[in-house]
XYZ file of C-alpha atoms in Angstrom:
633
model
C -26.535 25.054 13.577
C -23.662 22.770 14.533
C -21.453 23.440 17.553
C -18.329 23.215 15.402
C -19.433 26.160 13.298
C -20.243 28.156 16.457
C -16.729 27.614 17.829
C -15.272 28.727 14.521
C -17.297 31.948 14.568
C -16.360 32.690 18.199
C -12.667 32.346 17.374
C -13.037 34.670 14.420
C -14.862 37.158 16.650
C -12.020 37.205 19.163
C -9.473 37.763 16.427
C -11.585 40.602 15.036
C -11.837 42.320 18.393
C -8.088 42.099 18.957
C -7.417 43.513 15.509
C -9.876 46.374 16.073
C -8.160 47.181 19.384
C -4.726 47.298 17.728
C -5.950 49.542 14.947
C -7.513 52.011 17.399
C -4.152 52.497 19.109
C -2.406 53.380 15.830
C -2.250 56.933 14.510
C -4.879 57.949 11.907
C -6.294 54.442 12.077
C -3.880 53.033 9.448
C -2.090 49.709 9.750
C 1.734 49.718 9.867
C 1.672 46.812 7.349
C -0.222 48.012 4.281
C -0.282 44.566 2.721
C -2.216 42.862 5.542
C -5.852 41.845 5.097
C -8.671 41.608 7.664
C -8.827 38.322 9.532
C -12.427 37.620 8.496
C -13.319 37.111 4.881
C -16.628 38.794 4.008
C -17.431 36.020 1.566
C -17.201 33.508 4.407
C -19.810 35.475 6.327
C -22.130 35.375 3.351
C -21.620 31.651 3.063
C -22.339 31.261 6.751
C -25.605 33.152 6.361
C -26.467 30.961 3.420
C -25.785 27.838 5.447
C -27.953 29.226 8.254
C -30.839 29.810 5.892
C -30.533 26.316 4.506
C -30.294 24.576 7.852
C -33.191 26.537 9.367
C -35.563 24.745 7.012
C -34.404 21.306 8.175
C -35.749 19.559 11.302
C -33.111 19.733 14.003
C -32.726 19.013 17.692
C -33.911 21.638 20.190
C -30.383 22.346 21.396
C -29.288 23.082 17.859
C -32.209 25.480 17.437
C -31.066 27.430 20.484
C -27.537 27.498 19.248
C -28.754 28.714 15.850
C -30.657 31.667 17.452
C -27.626 32.705 19.471
C -25.487 32.378 16.407
C -27.723 34.791 14.485
C -27.246 37.446 17.131
C -23.495 36.994 17.072
C -23.426 37.256 13.319
C -25.404 40.500 13.377
C -22.902 41.979 15.838
C -20.014 40.807 13.711
C -21.527 42.382 10.594
C -21.862 45.749 12.314
C -18.281 45.489 13.539
C -17.045 44.708 10.043
C -18.951 47.700 8.750
C -17.251 49.965 11.276
C -13.827 48.672 10.280
C -14.524 49.231 6.600
C -15.611 52.842 7.170
C -12.479 53.600 9.211
C -10.259 52.440 6.379
C -12.326 54.057 3.637
C -9.846 56.808 2.794
C -6.788 54.569 2.420
C -8.434 51.735 0.482
C -10.844 53.256 -2.009
C -9.788 51.093 -4.931
C -9.919 47.875 -2.948
C -13.337 48.879 -1.634
C -14.683 49.280 -5.159
C -13.452 45.811 -6.117
C -14.890 44.289 -2.988
C -18.260 45.908 -3.673
C -18.444 44.367 -7.105
C -17.448 40.983 -5.678
C -20.044 41.274 -2.909
C -22.810 42.183 -5.303
C -22.025 39.209 -7.552
C -21.900 36.822 -4.617
C -25.129 38.118 -3.096
C -26.881 37.640 -6.415
C -25.666 34.068 -6.518
C -26.760 33.433 -2.950
C -30.305 34.447 -3.822
C -30.583 31.495 -6.190
C -32.137 28.383 -4.695
C -29.409 26.161 -3.351
C -31.187 22.956 -4.252
C -31.475 23.994 -7.902
C -27.741 24.663 -7.995
C -27.029 21.217 -6.578
C -29.267 19.620 -9.199
C -27.520 21.410 -12.045
C -24.056 20.559 -10.729
C -24.889 16.949 -9.858
C -23.160 14.319 -11.964
C -24.938 11.391 -10.365
C -26.971 9.310 -12.751
C -29.373 8.298 -9.978
C -30.332 11.871 -9.179
C -33.937 12.301 -8.057
C -34.603 15.303 -10.295
C -34.713 15.216 -14.072
C -34.479 11.415 -14.037
C -36.847 9.411 -16.213
C -38.912 6.680 -14.723
C -37.835 3.070 -15.191
C -40.641 2.597 -17.637
C -39.347 5.442 -19.790
C -35.798 4.072 -20.199
C -35.142 2.301 -23.489
C -33.009 -0.810 -23.960
C -31.210 0.925 -26.831
C -29.767 3.550 -24.534
C -28.478 0.904 -22.164
C -26.807 -0.910 -25.062
C -25.225 2.276 -26.332
C -24.018 3.088 -22.846
C -22.469 -0.370 -22.463
C -20.692 -0.026 -25.811
C -19.433 3.435 -24.887
C -18.091 2.199 -21.559
C -16.386 -0.693 -23.329
C -14.711 1.641 -25.815
C -13.604 4.065 -23.100
C -12.290 1.319 -20.813
C -8.561 1.715 -20.175
C -6.237 -0.771 -21.793
C -3.858 -2.905 -19.772
C -1.042 -1.741 -22.052
C -1.349 1.944 -21.177
C 2.033 3.210 -19.985
C 2.391 5.066 -16.693
C 4.554 8.106 -17.383
C 5.797 8.441 -13.797
C 6.904 4.824 -13.600
C 8.575 5.025 -17.001
C 11.361 7.186 -15.551
C 13.916 4.959 -13.759
C 15.114 7.872 -11.622
C 11.785 7.911 -9.792
C 12.075 4.210 -9.038
C 15.647 4.591 -7.818
C 14.565 7.400 -5.490
C 11.841 5.171 -4.091
C 14.274 2.290 -3.528
C 17.429 4.033 -2.307
C 16.219 7.495 -1.305
C 16.627 10.869 -2.924
C 19.914 11.661 -1.153
C 21.691 8.638 -2.568
C 20.393 9.324 -6.076
C 21.405 12.981 -5.903
C 24.950 12.131 -4.822
C 25.217 9.612 -7.643
C 23.960 12.171 -10.152
C 26.511 14.716 -8.933
C 29.326 12.255 -9.433
C 28.103 11.484 -12.949
C 27.817 15.171 -13.747
C 31.381 15.731 -12.587
C 32.653 12.923 -14.801
C 30.654 14.147 -17.782
C 31.921 17.693 -17.309
C 35.481 16.392 -17.453
C 34.655 14.666 -20.723
C 33.506 17.854 -22.405
C 36.343 20.125 -21.285
C 37.201 22.397 -24.170
C 33.799 21.885 -25.811
C 30.833 24.174 -26.007
C 28.674 23.522 -22.978
C 25.240 25.070 -22.745
C 25.337 26.194 -26.379
C 21.941 24.656 -27.137
C 18.782 23.656 -25.364
C 18.399 19.957 -24.571
C 14.966 18.706 -25.513
C 13.118 16.893 -22.750
C 11.970 13.367 -23.561
C 10.015 10.673 -21.729
C 11.927 7.537 -22.714
C 15.353 8.693 -21.497
C 16.836 11.638 -19.643
C 19.221 13.363 -22.075
C 22.593 14.531 -20.819
C 23.788 18.103 -21.097
C 26.871 17.219 -23.137
C 24.874 15.453 -25.871
C 24.987 17.234 -29.242
C 22.024 18.994 -30.751
C 19.391 16.889 -32.462
C 20.255 17.014 -36.161
C 16.789 16.247 -37.531
C 18.016 13.336 -39.631
C 14.873 11.347 -38.835
C 11.154 12.089 -38.959
C 7.844 10.271 -38.716
C 4.848 10.264 -41.030
C 1.232 9.290 -40.470
C -0.018 6.430 -42.637
C -3.623 5.591 -41.799
C -6.169 4.847 -39.076
C -7.346 1.257 -39.083
C -9.399 -0.647 -36.483
C -9.028 2.177 -34.004
C -5.218 2.290 -34.268
C -3.145 5.080 -35.806
C -0.339 3.726 -37.977
C 2.964 5.599 -38.366
C 6.338 5.067 -40.017
C 9.808 6.561 -39.607
C 11.346 8.389 -42.555
C 15.058 9.091 -43.062
C 16.226 12.400 -44.461
C 18.488 12.761 -47.461
C 21.433 13.726 -45.263
C 21.306 10.372 -43.459
C 21.503 8.396 -46.716
C 25.164 9.288 -47.169
C 25.919 8.272 -43.583
C 24.114 4.964 -44.150
C 26.193 4.202 -47.242
C 29.366 4.972 -45.319
C 28.196 2.668 -42.532
C 27.553 -0.219 -44.910
C 30.988 0.215 -46.457
C 32.693 0.241 -43.048
C 30.707 -2.771 -41.894
C 31.652 -4.756 -44.987
C 35.382 -4.503 -44.171
C 35.032 -4.802 -40.358
C 36.176 -1.204 -39.920
C 34.954 -0.123 -36.503
C 37.095 2.982 -36.842
C 34.985 4.034 -39.811
C 31.804 3.594 -37.795
C 33.233 5.692 -34.966
C 34.141 8.420 -37.464
C 30.533 8.456 -38.709
C 29.369 9.438 -35.227
C 31.741 12.397 -35.268
C 29.795 13.985 -38.131
C 26.401 12.277 -37.635
C 26.084 11.822 -33.849
C 22.580 10.339 -34.069
C 23.072 7.769 -36.818
C 21.049 4.862 -35.435
C 22.906 1.895 -36.933
C 26.260 3.279 -35.831
C 24.995 3.889 -32.292
C 23.561 0.380 -32.016
C 26.770 -1.143 -33.377
C 28.921 0.776 -30.915
C 26.547 -0.202 -28.097
C 27.012 -3.880 -28.965
C 30.772 -3.456 -29.158
C 30.947 -1.734 -25.754
C 28.797 -4.501 -24.302
C 31.120 -7.220 -25.567
C 34.246 -5.495 -24.224
C 32.609 -4.966 -20.804
C 31.888 -1.214 -21.010
C 28.246 -1.485 -19.940
C 27.779 2.187 -19.076
C 29.030 3.362 -22.472
C 26.777 0.785 -24.114
C 23.764 2.096 -22.186
C 24.647 5.678 -23.192
C 24.690 4.734 -26.869
C 21.271 3.094 -26.541
C 19.952 6.165 -24.706
C 21.170 8.408 -27.540
C 19.353 6.211 -30.038
C 16.111 6.457 -28.084
C 16.556 10.206 -27.775
C 16.897 10.539 -31.548
C 13.909 8.280 -32.164
C 11.700 10.219 -29.760
C 12.720 13.605 -31.164
C 11.417 12.418 -34.527
C 7.929 11.550 -33.233
C 4.920 12.855 -35.119
C 2.870 15.522 -33.261
C -0.122 13.154 -33.117
C 1.916 10.119 -32.095
C 0.921 9.202 -28.516
C 2.270 5.720 -27.744
C 1.469 5.898 -24.024
C -2.252 5.457 -24.766
C -1.710 2.103 -26.545
C -3.515 3.281 -29.688
C -0.547 3.795 -32.057
C 1.093 1.202 -34.262
C 4.610 1.098 -35.709
C 4.723 -2.117 -37.699
C 8.147 -3.691 -37.850
C 7.494 -4.703 -41.458
C 8.658 -1.193 -42.321
C 12.440 -1.281 -42.323
C 12.755 2.184 -40.791
C 10.760 1.131 -37.701
C 13.096 -1.706 -36.686
C 15.642 0.420 -34.748
C 12.949 1.513 -32.290
C 12.121 -2.076 -31.342
C 15.736 -3.184 -30.987
C 16.731 -0.170 -28.897
C 13.637 -0.414 -26.679
C 14.332 -4.102 -26.052
C 17.965 -3.380 -25.157
C 16.896 -0.450 -22.972
C 14.463 -2.749 -21.168
C 17.254 -5.217 -20.393
C 19.503 -2.410 -19.150
C 16.773 -1.265 -16.766
C 16.415 -4.823 -15.507
C 20.144 -5.018 -14.736
C 19.896 -1.727 -12.809
C 17.089 -3.152 -10.670
C 14.407 -0.830 -12.121
C 11.874 -3.584 -12.727
C 8.821 -1.306 -12.745
C 10.368 0.932 -15.401
C 11.306 -2.163 -17.395
C 7.668 -3.297 -17.146
C 6.457 -0.012 -18.623
C 8.936 -0.312 -21.515
C 7.763 -3.880 -22.083
C 4.148 -2.680 -22.222
C 5.214 -0.058 -24.748
C 6.858 -2.734 -26.898
C 3.684 -4.817 -26.866
C 1.457 -1.875 -27.748
C 3.539 -0.642 -30.708
C 3.086 -3.849 -32.706
C 0.415 -6.392 -31.810
C 2.389 -9.113 -33.583
C 5.041 -8.852 -30.836
C 8.168 -9.172 -33.020
C 10.589 -8.881 -30.057
C 8.928 -11.486 -27.827
C 7.951 -9.037 -25.093
C 5.059 -11.358 -24.259
C 7.510 -13.854 -22.791
C 9.097 -11.487 -20.300
C 6.228 -9.175 -19.293
C 5.156 -11.632 -16.586
C 8.690 -11.669 -15.161
C 8.807 -7.874 -14.856
C 5.310 -7.792 -13.346
C 6.321 -10.279 -10.651
C 9.588 -8.504 -9.896
C 7.747 -5.163 -9.699
C 5.045 -6.784 -7.473
C 2.289 -5.787 -9.899
C 0.241 -8.916 -9.225
C -3.221 -7.436 -9.781
C -2.109 -5.915 -13.073
C -0.775 -9.266 -14.297
C -4.116 -10.962 -13.715
C -5.904 -8.074 -15.411
C -3.526 -8.259 -18.370
C -3.990 -12.019 -18.781
C -7.762 -11.481 -19.045
C -7.734 -8.230 -21.030
C -5.085 -8.916 -23.676
C -6.746 -9.958 -26.949
C -9.991 -10.505 -24.980
C -9.395 -14.204 -24.287
C -7.788 -16.422 -21.665
C -5.407 -18.217 -24.009
C -2.303 -16.737 -22.384
C -2.308 -19.335 -19.608
C -1.418 -21.968 -22.232
C 2.073 -20.474 -22.572
C 4.573 -21.907 -20.086
C 5.581 -18.537 -18.666
C 2.007 -17.430 -17.944
C 0.859 -20.789 -16.608
C 3.482 -20.672 -13.857
C 3.510 -16.899 -13.335
C -0.255 -16.684 -12.821
C 0.020 -19.311 -10.101
C 2.736 -17.253 -8.397
C 0.620 -14.137 -8.852
C -2.397 -15.746 -7.171
C -0.123 -16.991 -4.351
C 0.968 -13.446 -3.465
C -2.514 -11.997 -3.883
C -3.831 -14.538 -1.375
C -1.237 -13.268 1.069
C -2.031 -9.601 0.517
C -5.819 -9.950 0.674
C -6.701 -12.778 3.053
C -10.135 -11.282 3.774
C -11.116 -11.520 0.107
C -10.190 -15.172 -0.297
C -13.785 -16.274 0.165
C -14.913 -14.059 -2.705
C -12.041 -14.894 -5.041
C -12.295 -18.638 -4.496
C -15.841 -18.558 -5.816
C -14.714 -17.044 -9.135
C -11.010 -17.920 -9.481
C -8.844 -20.914 -8.723
C -6.417 -20.759 -5.840
C -2.661 -20.847 -6.201
C -2.344 -24.579 -5.445
C -4.785 -25.534 -8.214
C -3.124 -23.179 -10.697
C 0.301 -24.626 -9.910
C -0.953 -28.178 -10.395
C -2.459 -27.179 -13.740
C 0.861 -25.650 -14.805
C 2.739 -28.809 -13.860
C 0.247 -31.030 -15.686
C 0.368 -28.839 -18.794
C 4.144 -28.271 -18.894
C 5.867 -30.973 -16.797
C 9.232 -30.598 -18.531
C 9.679 -27.155 -16.933
C 10.261 -28.708 -13.511
C 13.399 -30.652 -14.405
C 14.965 -27.630 -16.102
C 14.162 -25.402 -13.139
C 15.757 -27.861 -10.721
C 18.950 -27.794 -12.771
C 18.977 -24.039 -13.387
C 18.011 -22.612 -9.959
C 19.524 -25.056 -8.673
C 17.436 -27.156 -6.248
C 19.659 -29.709 -4.518
C 17.358 -31.255 -1.916
C 16.781 -34.982 -1.968
C 13.042 -34.408 -2.366
C 13.595 -32.820 -5.770
C 15.738 -35.736 -6.880
C 12.925 -38.160 -6.052
C 10.351 -35.988 -7.842
C 12.416 -35.745 -11.035
C 12.857 -39.524 -11.120
C 9.132 -39.926 -11.645
C 8.131 -40.891 -15.174
C 5.909 -37.843 -15.612
C 8.713 -35.345 -14.866
C 11.615 -37.284 -16.322
C 11.535 -36.096 -19.933
C 12.898 -32.721 -21.066
C 11.350 -32.708 -24.538
C 7.690 -32.158 -25.314
C 7.654 -33.125 -28.978
C 6.935 -29.549 -30.108
C 9.830 -27.383 -31.230
C 7.938 -24.185 -30.474
C 7.015 -25.269 -26.947
C 10.539 -26.467 -26.147
C 11.913 -23.122 -27.286
C 9.420 -21.175 -25.134
C 10.241 -23.344 -22.109
C 13.951 -22.623 -22.561
C 13.199 -18.896 -22.740
C 11.081 -19.041 -19.574
C 13.654 -20.972 -17.557
C 16.461 -18.675 -18.699
C 14.498 -15.528 -17.845
C 12.587 -16.428 -14.672
C 14.701 -18.997 -12.857
C 15.794 -16.424 -10.284
C 12.201 -16.061 -9.031
C 12.217 -19.691 -7.901
C 15.029 -19.100 -5.449
C 12.509 -17.884 -2.871
C 11.761 -20.594 -0.249
C 7.996 -19.973 -0.246
C 7.706 -20.569 -3.963
C 9.904 -23.652 -3.749
C 7.568 -25.056 -1.102
C 4.525 -24.334 -3.280
C 6.164 -26.018 -6.258
C 7.251 -29.058 -4.237
C 3.853 -29.613 -2.628
C 2.063 -29.229 -5.951
C 4.451 -31.659 -7.681
C 3.851 -34.272 -4.970
C 0.098 -33.846 -5.345
C 0.400 -34.334 -9.103
C 2.354 -37.561 -8.574
C -0.261 -38.767 -6.104
C -3.049 -38.002 -8.573
C -1.309 -39.840 -11.395
C -0.858 -42.934 -9.278
C -4.640 -43.296 -9.006
C -5.499 -42.463 -12.632
C -3.489 -41.590 -15.725
C -6.387 -40.121 -17.666
C -5.582 -36.601 -16.469
C -2.098 -36.773 -17.944
C -3.520 -37.842 -21.313
C -6.074 -35.039 -21.274
C -3.439 -32.384 -20.576
C -1.200 -33.891 -23.263
C -4.033 -33.434 -25.778
C -4.438 -29.808 -24.715
C -0.701 -29.235 -25.076
C -0.594 -30.860 -28.496
C -3.551 -28.851 -29.761
C -2.173 -25.529 -28.466
C 1.283 -26.119 -30.026
C 0.464 -28.171 -33.086
C 3.028 -26.716 -35.455
C 5.971 -28.941 -36.290
C 8.220 -25.936 -36.982
C 9.617 -23.583 -34.403
C 7.392 -20.518 -34.727
C 9.562 -18.570 -32.279
C 12.945 -19.392 -33.769
C 13.615 -15.690 -34.395
C 13.755 -15.158 -30.613
C 17.160 -16.047 -29.214
C 17.333 -17.556 -25.747
C 20.458 -15.484 -25.050
C 18.438 -12.278 -25.559
C 16.340 -13.177 -22.503
C 19.311 -14.042 -20.310
C 20.375 -11.795 -17.426
C 24.059 -12.470 -18.056
C 26.115 -9.898 -19.943
C 27.906 -11.544 -22.882
C 31.571 -10.807 -23.423
C 34.072 -11.873 -26.049
C 37.808 -12.412 -25.705
C 40.012 -10.170 -27.856
C 40.910 -12.953 -30.249
C 37.222 -13.449 -31.160
C 36.306 -9.812 -31.724
C 36.992 -10.107 -35.432
C 33.627 -11.886 -35.691
C 31.861 -8.966 -34.015
C 30.619 -7.549 -37.326
C 29.983 -10.397 -39.713
C 31.323 -9.816 -43.181
C 28.999 -10.988 -45.994
C 31.967 -12.974 -47.294
C 32.017 -14.943 -44.037
C 28.437 -16.160 -44.510
C 29.290 -18.475 -47.445
C 32.046 -20.771 -46.218
C 30.313 -23.899 -47.374
C 29.932 -22.776 -50.971
C 33.725 -22.821 -51.457
C 34.516 -26.136 -49.838
C 34.830 -24.742 -46.336
C 37.124 -21.893 -47.420
C 36.242 -18.241 -46.915
C 35.428 -16.431 -50.110
C 38.203 -14.065 -51.161
C 40.597 -14.859 -48.319
C 42.986 -12.206 -47.178
C 46.392 -13.610 -48.134
C 49.235 -12.585 -45.910
C 47.012 -10.589 -43.550
C 46.167 -6.923 -43.659
C 48.840 -4.387 -44.403
C 50.031 -2.210 -41.519
C 48.152 1.055 -41.199
C 49.729 4.457 -40.854
C 48.854 6.555 -37.810
C 50.319 9.818 -39.065
C 47.886 12.730 -39.333
C 45.047 10.597 -37.928
C 42.377 11.399 -35.363
C 43.504 10.219 -31.920
C 40.024 8.974 -30.958
C 39.703 7.054 -34.197
C 43.112 5.447 -33.697
C 42.132 4.490 -30.141
C 39.010 2.684 -31.332
C 40.933 1.063 -34.156
C 43.698 -0.166 -31.850
C 41.131 -2.214 -29.888
C 40.489 -4.379 -32.926
C 42.759 -7.446 -32.975
C 42.801 -7.708 -36.766
C 44.308 -4.199 -37.157
C 48.086 -4.165 -37.586
C 50.217 -1.050 -37.098
C 53.507 -2.897 -37.650
C 56.329 -3.692 -35.255
C 59.142 -1.437 -34.090
C 61.552 -2.763 -36.676
C 58.973 -3.100 -39.430
C 58.588 -0.430 -42.013
C 56.141 -2.478 -44.020
C 53.989 -5.413 -43.120
C 55.866 -8.519 -42.021
C 54.627 -11.446 -44.033
C 54.982 -13.755 -41.037
C 52.532 -11.728 -38.972
C 49.155 -13.273 -38.385
C 45.796 -11.605 -38.736
C 45.768 -10.585 -35.088
C 48.969 -8.576 -35.469
C 51.221 -10.828 -33.311
C 54.218 -12.827 -34.479
C-alpha cells in the first residue's frame, strides 16, 4: 500500500470524526442542512478495498507491507464508524438508504469479478498479451487489409477546422476578448439604429458555420435548395436548385442589368432579400465606391443563403463532397467564398482565410477559382508550416506541387521556419528532407524570373540586389511559357509582402549569390532546370488565363464617379468593333430626366449615385438636349 493512499485515508478519517462530533451535538441527530452528504463516499471505500486486494498479491517492499497491515485496521474502524452513522440517520433517510443499498449491491457484485479479466476485456491495445495470436498465426492478408483500412481512414489535409473557420475566435486570440466584445457592442448599436421602426426579434436567426448572421437580417425565404446527384470515387456530388419564386427575380435582374439600372437591382432585394446575383452585384458596387463594410455584409448574406440551402447529408468540412462549377447554379458559392476569403485576409484573420481556402479546394478538385495559388500564402501568414509541408505531400498523392512558383518558394520559407522551431530535430529531418538553403536554391534555379519581379515589387533597394539582377541568369523577366509567366505574376502580386522580413531577404540574397557562384563554374545545371521548367509548363497557351492577377491583389479597387457607368457591362457595349468602333444602338441625346415623385427614397438614393442618371436641372422641366450622359452641362 502506498503512503499517498494512507495519507488520503487519514485525512478522510479526521473529517469523519469531526462530522460525527458535530452531529452528536445536534438535537435528534439530524443535520441542520438536509442537502449535505457524508464526507466519505462508500463507493470509494469499496474501491480502496479492491485496490488493497489487488496490491496484496504483488511483491512489495517490507515497509509497504507494514503500512498495508495498518491500513487494513484503519479501514475496518472506518467501516464500523460509517455503519454507526448510517443507523443514526436511518429514520430521516429511508429512501436514500434504499437507493444506496441497491448501488452497493451492484458495485460489490462487480468487485467480485477478477480485475485482470476486466482489464483484458477493456483493453484496446493490439499488443495485449491475452487473446493475441502468435506471430506464426497472423496472415499477410490481414496486414494488407489493415493497411488499406488505415489509408482510407487517414485524415485529409483539406479537412476544415470548425473552430478556426470562425474569424471571431481568431480576433479574440489576437486582440483579446474585451476588445472584441466592445467592438461587437458598437456594431450592435449601429445595427439597432438601422432597424428602428422594423420588427426586431420576430423570427429566429438560423446559426451557420460560414458566417455569423446578424439579428436584423430578414428570414430565410427558401428560394434555394440543394439536391444529391451521385456518389463517385468516394465523393458525394451535389447541386444547387433554384425555386420557381426566384425565377421571376432572376428575370427582373437580367432586365435591370441590361439597362445599367442599379436602382432596379436594389428594388429586387426589397422583395427578395437573398437573391444571390443581386447581392453579389451590390457587393461589387459597394467595393468600388469604397464602402467595404457594406460589401462584406452583402457577401455574408449570400453565404448565409447558400448555407441555409445545404442538403442534410452535405458535409463539406470532411472534404468528401463535391459541387462542380460546371453546374451553373453552383457558381455563386465559389465566387462568394473567394470574396469572403479575401475579406478575411484584409481583416487580418489569416487562419480563417486558410480554412475557407481549404474549403474551396475540397469542393471542386479542378480548382476553378485558383485557390491553389494562394493557399501557401495563407498557411505562411497563419504560421501553419507543418500543415503546408503535409499538404504538399498529401494533395493528389504526388510531389508535383513544388514545380509551381508559389510552392517552390513557399516550401523553402516553410522549411526555414521549421528549422527555427525544432532545432533538435534538424539531424533527423536533414536525413529525409532538404534544408531551407537547398530548397531556396532549387526555387531560384527553377524560376529565376521571380527574383527580379520581387526586387521591384517589395521593393529591395540595396546595392547587392542591383548587382544580382544584373547577372545574365536573373536578368530576364519572361520564361517563354505564357502559363508560367501568368502564375509568377500571381505569386508576386499575392506574396510580395512576405519578403519584407529581413530574415527571408537574407536567405534569398545568400541563395542567389550561391546560385551565381555555381553557374560560374558550370552552366549545365541551368540547362537541366530549364528542361524541367519547359517540360512542366509545355503548353503554348495560357492555361490559367481565367484567373485575373487583380483578384489575388491585396489592394481594394475603386472607380471614380465618371467611370461607374462601366460597372455593369451592357451586352451592347461588348460589340464596339462590329460597328466600326461605334456602340451598337447609341443613346442619342442622353437619357431623359427621371421623375422622383411617388418613388421609394432608398431606391432614389441608390439611383442618384449613378452618374448616368439625370433628374434634370432646376430650370429644366424636360431633359436639356445639351446635357451629357453624366447629367452635367
